[in-house]
Short mmCIF file of C-alpha atoms in Angstrom, two decimals:
data_model
loop_
_atom_site.label_atom_id
_atom_site.label_comp_id
_atom_site.label_asym_id
_atom_site.label_seq_id
_atom_site.Cartn_x
_atom_site.Cartn_y
_atom_site.Cartn_z
CA MET A 1 109.45 80.74 126.21
CA GLY A 2 106.31 82.62 126.63
CA GLU A 3 106.12 86.76 127.42
CA GLY A 4 103.86 85.63 130.74
CA VAL A 5 106.74 83.23 131.83
CA ALA A 6 109.30 85.72 131.34
CA LEU A 7 108.15 88.01 133.19
CA GLN A 8 106.76 85.75 136.04
CA GLU A 9 110.21 84.91 136.67
CA GLU A 10 111.27 88.24 136.26
CA ARG A 11 108.68 89.41 138.98
CA ALA A 12 110.04 86.37 141.37
CA VAL A 13 113.54 87.33 141.19
CA GLU A 14 112.48 90.84 142.45
CA ARG A 15 110.13 89.67 145.24
CA ALA A 16 113.65 87.29 146.02
CA GLU A 17 115.52 90.60 146.50
CA ILE A 18 113.61 92.04 148.94
CA GLU A 19 113.92 91.80 152.57
CA ARG A 20 111.81 94.34 154.03
CA PRO A 21 109.14 96.70 152.39
CA GLU A 22 111.86 99.38 152.75
CA ASP A 23 112.93 97.16 149.68
CA MET A 24 110.61 97.97 147.37
CA SER A 25 109.10 100.25 144.65
CA GLN A 26 106.88 102.59 144.12
CA GLU A 27 104.33 100.22 142.98
CA GLN A 28 105.01 97.19 145.93
CA LEU A 29 104.85 99.44 148.62
CA ALA A 30 101.57 100.59 147.37
CA ARG A 31 99.85 96.80 147.17
CA PHE A 32 101.66 96.08 150.46
CA LEU A 33 99.46 98.89 151.27
CA VAL A 34 96.24 97.38 150.06
CA ASP A 35 97.27 94.25 151.13
CA LEU A 36 97.41 95.14 154.85
CA VAL A 37 94.48 97.19 154.60
CA HIS A 38 92.46 94.48 154.03
CA ARG A 39 94.62 91.98 155.88
CA VAL A 40 92.96 95.13 158.81
CA MET A 41 89.51 94.79 157.67
CA VAL A 42 89.84 91.35 158.28
CA HIS A 43 91.06 90.92 161.69
CA HIS A 44 88.89 93.39 162.67
CA THR A 45 85.91 90.83 161.12
CA LEU A 46 87.41 87.99 163.46
CA TRP A 47 87.44 89.55 166.21
CA PHE A 48 83.42 90.19 165.65
CA ARG A 49 83.22 86.49 164.53
CA GLU A 50 84.85 84.80 167.47
CA VAL A 51 83.13 87.26 170.69
CA GLU A 52 80.06 86.52 168.72
CA TYR A 53 80.55 83.34 168.75
CA GLN A 54 81.60 82.88 172.09
CA LEU A 55 79.41 84.97 173.73
CA GLY A 56 76.11 85.24 171.83
CA MET A 57 75.29 87.65 169.12
CA PRO A 58 73.84 90.48 171.60
CA GLN A 59 76.60 90.36 174.39
CA ALA A 60 78.90 90.22 170.56
CA LEU A 61 76.78 94.09 169.41
CA ASP A 62 77.59 95.47 172.86
CA ILE A 63 81.20 94.36 173.04
CA LEU A 64 81.32 95.84 169.10
CA GLN A 65 79.81 99.69 170.02
CA ILE A 66 82.79 100.03 172.53
CA ALA A 67 85.19 98.51 170.36
CA LEU A 68 84.32 99.97 167.49
CA THR A 69 84.05 103.57 169.20
CA ASP A 70 87.62 103.06 170.29
CA ALA A 71 89.37 101.91 167.46
CA TYR A 72 87.85 104.65 165.03
CA ASN A 73 88.93 107.22 167.52
CA VAL A 74 92.40 105.94 167.20
CA GLN A 75 92.53 105.23 163.19
CA MET A 76 91.44 108.86 162.28
CA ARG A 77 93.63 110.63 164.77
CA ARG A 78 96.72 108.85 162.97
CA PHE A 79 95.15 108.57 159.00
CA SER A 80 94.75 112.54 159.89
CA LYS A 81 98.15 112.79 160.53
CA VAL A 82 99.60 111.05 157.88
CA PHE A 83 96.98 112.25 154.65
CA GLY A 84 97.19 115.94 156.52
CA PHE A 85 93.19 116.28 156.69
CA GLU A 86 91.67 117.89 159.17
CA MET A 87 88.35 115.97 161.99
CA GLU A 88 85.00 117.70 162.14
CA LYS A 89 82.61 115.91 164.62
CA GLY A 90 84.31 113.06 164.29
CA ILE A 91 84.24 113.06 160.67
CA PRO A 92 86.93 113.63 158.18
CA LYS A 93 86.18 116.99 156.95
CA PRO A 94 86.83 116.22 153.05
CA LEU A 95 83.56 113.92 153.45
CA LEU A 96 81.82 117.19 154.72
CA GLU A 97 82.86 119.30 152.19
CA MET A 98 82.36 116.97 149.54
CA PRO A 99 79.72 118.06 146.95
CA ARG A 100 76.32 116.29 148.21
CA GLU A 101 75.76 114.63 145.03
CA LYS A 102 78.64 113.62 145.21
CA LEU A 103 78.35 111.84 148.37
CA ILE A 104 75.26 110.10 147.72
CA GLU A 105 77.34 108.66 144.20
CA VAL A 106 80.18 106.78 147.05
CA ILE A 107 77.68 105.48 148.89
CA ASP A 108 75.45 103.78 146.43
CA ASN A 109 78.70 102.92 144.95
CA LEU A 110 79.32 101.14 148.11
CA ALA A 111 75.96 99.31 148.08
CA LEU A 112 77.61 98.10 144.39
CA ASN A 113 80.20 97.00 145.88
CA TRP A 114 78.90 94.91 148.82
CA LEU A 115 76.26 93.69 146.01
CA ALA A 116 79.33 92.51 144.25
CA VAL A 117 81.41 91.60 146.79
CA ASP A 118 78.86 88.85 148.09
CA GLY A 119 78.13 88.07 144.55
CA VAL A 120 81.71 86.84 144.07
CA TRP A 121 81.90 84.83 147.33
CA PHE A 122 78.83 82.83 146.80
CA GLN A 123 79.96 82.56 142.91
CA ALA A 124 83.89 81.46 144.63
CA VAL A 125 82.09 78.84 147.04
CA GLU A 126 80.28 77.17 144.46
CA ARG A 127 83.11 77.09 142.20
CA THR A 128 85.44 75.36 144.81
CA VAL A 129 82.42 72.89 146.31
CA GLY A 130 79.21 73.17 144.59
CA MET A 131 76.03 74.91 144.81
CA PHE A 132 74.78 73.56 147.95
CA ASP A 133 77.82 74.57 150.34
CA ALA A 134 77.39 77.89 148.65
CA LYS A 135 74.17 78.17 149.75
CA ARG A 136 74.71 76.86 153.00
CA CYS A 137 77.49 79.69 153.64
CA ASN A 138 75.17 82.27 151.63
CA ASP A 139 72.29 82.00 154.14
CA THR A 140 74.33 81.45 157.18
CA CYS A 141 76.43 84.90 156.34
CA TRP A 142 72.78 85.99 156.42
CA THR A 143 72.02 84.90 160.03
CA ARG A 144 75.35 87.26 160.94
CA PHE A 145 75.06 89.86 159.22
CA SER A 146 71.84 90.86 158.79
CA PRO A 147 71.37 91.69 162.85
CA PHE A 148 74.22 93.34 162.77
CA GLU A 149 73.61 95.75 160.00
CA ALA A 150 69.68 96.73 162.26
CA TRP A 151 72.35 97.19 165.10
CA SER A 152 74.34 99.52 162.99
CA ILE A 153 71.85 101.29 161.44
CA LYS A 154 69.99 101.75 164.74
CA ARG A 155 73.32 103.24 165.88
CA LEU A 156 73.38 105.49 163.07
CA LEU A 157 69.98 106.52 163.62
CA GLY A 158 69.65 106.70 167.28
CA LEU A 159 66.21 104.27 167.96
CA PRO A 160 64.76 102.89 170.81
CA ASP A 161 65.37 99.05 171.78
CA GLN A 162 61.30 98.64 170.57
CA ALA A 163 61.93 100.76 167.67
CA GLY A 164 58.22 98.97 166.58
CA LEU A 165 56.91 99.51 163.24
CA GLU A 166 57.71 103.32 162.62
CA GLY A 167 61.17 102.74 163.07
CA LEU A 168 61.75 99.54 161.09
CA LYS A 169 59.89 101.23 158.58
CA LYS A 170 63.07 104.23 158.75
CA ALA A 171 65.20 101.12 159.12
CA LEU A 172 64.54 99.59 155.71
CA ARG A 173 65.37 102.55 153.87
CA PHE A 174 68.96 102.73 155.24
CA ARG A 175 69.55 99.43 154.33
CA LEU A 176 72.77 98.54 151.60
CA TYR A 177 69.72 96.94 149.58
CA SER A 178 67.86 100.39 149.20
CA ARG A 179 70.18 101.73 147.23
CA ILE A 180 70.85 99.34 144.68
CA ASN A 181 67.08 97.58 144.26
CA VAL A 182 63.28 99.38 144.15
CA GLN A 183 61.06 98.79 147.06
CA THR A 184 57.85 99.83 148.17
CA ILE A 185 56.25 99.79 151.96
CA ILE A 186 52.33 99.37 152.53
CA ASP A 187 51.13 100.01 156.11
CA GLU A 188 48.47 97.24 156.33
CA SER A 189 46.72 98.20 159.21
CA PRO A 190 47.84 100.09 162.99
CA ASN A 191 49.66 96.92 164.13
CA SER A 192 51.58 95.56 160.92
CA ILE A 193 53.51 96.47 157.62
CA ILE A 194 53.99 95.14 153.92
CA PHE A 195 57.40 95.16 152.09
CA GLN A 196 57.80 94.71 148.77
CA MET A 197 61.19 94.02 146.78
CA ASN A 198 59.67 95.59 143.06
CA ASP A 199 62.92 95.88 141.22
CA CYS A 200 65.63 93.09 142.44
CA ARG A 201 68.96 93.90 140.90
CA VAL A 202 70.22 90.23 141.40
CA GLN A 203 66.60 88.66 139.70
CA SER A 204 66.29 91.04 137.37
CA ALA A 205 70.15 89.98 136.01
CA ARG A 206 68.86 86.68 135.89
CA LYS A 207 65.69 86.94 134.22
CA SER A 208 67.39 89.22 131.31
CA LYS A 209 69.76 86.45 130.87
CA GLY A 210 66.94 83.80 130.30
CA LEU A 211 67.68 82.45 133.51
CA GLU A 212 64.97 81.09 136.35
CA ASP A 213 64.82 83.33 139.68
CA TYR A 214 66.92 82.28 142.46
CA PRO A 215 65.45 80.51 145.18
CA CYS A 216 66.82 83.29 147.76
CA LYS A 217 63.62 82.05 150.52
CA SER A 218 65.42 79.87 152.78
CA ALA A 219 68.34 83.13 153.22
CA GLY A 220 65.61 85.82 153.25
CA VAL A 221 63.65 84.37 156.08
CA VAL A 222 66.38 84.60 158.62
CA GLU A 223 67.32 87.89 156.68
CA TYR A 224 63.89 89.32 157.48
CA ARG A 225 63.53 87.64 160.35
CA THR A 226 66.63 88.45 161.89
CA PHE A 227 66.56 92.10 160.92
CA ALA A 228 63.18 93.19 162.16
CA SER A 229 63.38 91.45 165.80
CA THR A 230 66.48 93.25 165.94
CA ILE A 231 64.73 96.43 165.36
CA ASP A 232 62.40 95.65 167.84
CA SER A 233 62.32 92.06 169.34
CA ARG A 234 58.17 92.19 169.50
CA ILE A 235 57.65 92.46 165.82
CA LYS A 236 56.91 89.24 164.13
CA THR A 237 58.16 88.21 159.63
CA GLU A 238 55.63 86.67 157.70
CA CYS A 239 56.88 85.54 154.64
CA ILE A 240 53.99 86.77 151.86
CA GLY A 241 56.18 85.19 149.61
CA CYS A 242 59.43 85.01 148.23
CA PRO A 243 61.52 83.04 145.41
CA PRO A 244 61.40 80.02 144.26
CA ASP A 245 57.34 80.84 145.42
CA GLU A 246 55.31 82.12 142.80
CA HIS A 247 55.17 86.01 142.63
CA PRO A 248 53.42 88.30 140.71
CA GLU A 249 55.54 90.89 138.21
CA GLU A 250 54.96 94.00 140.59
CA TRP A 251 57.33 92.39 143.19
CA TRP A 252 59.91 89.66 143.66
CA CYS A 253 59.61 88.86 147.33
CA ALA A 254 57.16 90.16 150.35
CA TRP A 255 57.19 90.31 153.95
CA ARG A 256 54.79 91.29 156.43
CA PHE A 257 56.15 92.27 159.54
CA TYR A 258 53.90 92.78 162.70
CA ILE A 259 53.49 92.92 166.30
CA PRO A 260 51.32 90.78 168.01
CA SER A 261 48.45 92.45 169.85
CA ASP A 262 47.47 92.44 173.70
CA ASP A 263 43.74 91.00 173.02
#
């Protein structure tokens, strides 16, 4: 019998002797805590998903505004007592005292983790049921995440309901993608802007491995359209090019956002 099997059996015996969390070792308690954090995150997400399903995205976001504010206050009040940190202006004080460079490093790594987990989900579905369903799940996910992210940024920056193209330009700079990829925003006319993704981490990685571009246009169309319309319902979105479309070396995808004139 190999060491791996023996270790599994030993851990099975240990688990069998556990009747309640207080029976756990320090390591087991730590794993239990991490598992609970994950459960809380998933439960929060399932609540939002069900409200969105029952009432629609606009009303779900209105309700999220209420739930998020109340939930944050409750959780931070408890955690500040447990971990012994002060709250200042609704923010954990250690974050306010953290060096700016470190705070930005944390932000960038959160964005990288987001992208990594997005890829993990895609690959998990692909390995289980195939590429078609993975792509279908991915595209549908963007129909919900993109307007949510736009809503979250509007809330963070205090943008008005009709933030216009200037509001959209600002919001695009606060997306998770903005911390990972290289992007350019060009003022095309008084009523239109062009957004270019000059370096895409996912596509560049594929290129370095000699792989073809990932055909992300179907996801991109819903992603950018719902993001822009959530920032301002008047904004229209046009795809200039996105894989599998051919594209120049200077960008992977490009999008035109415009507000139709009254003429």
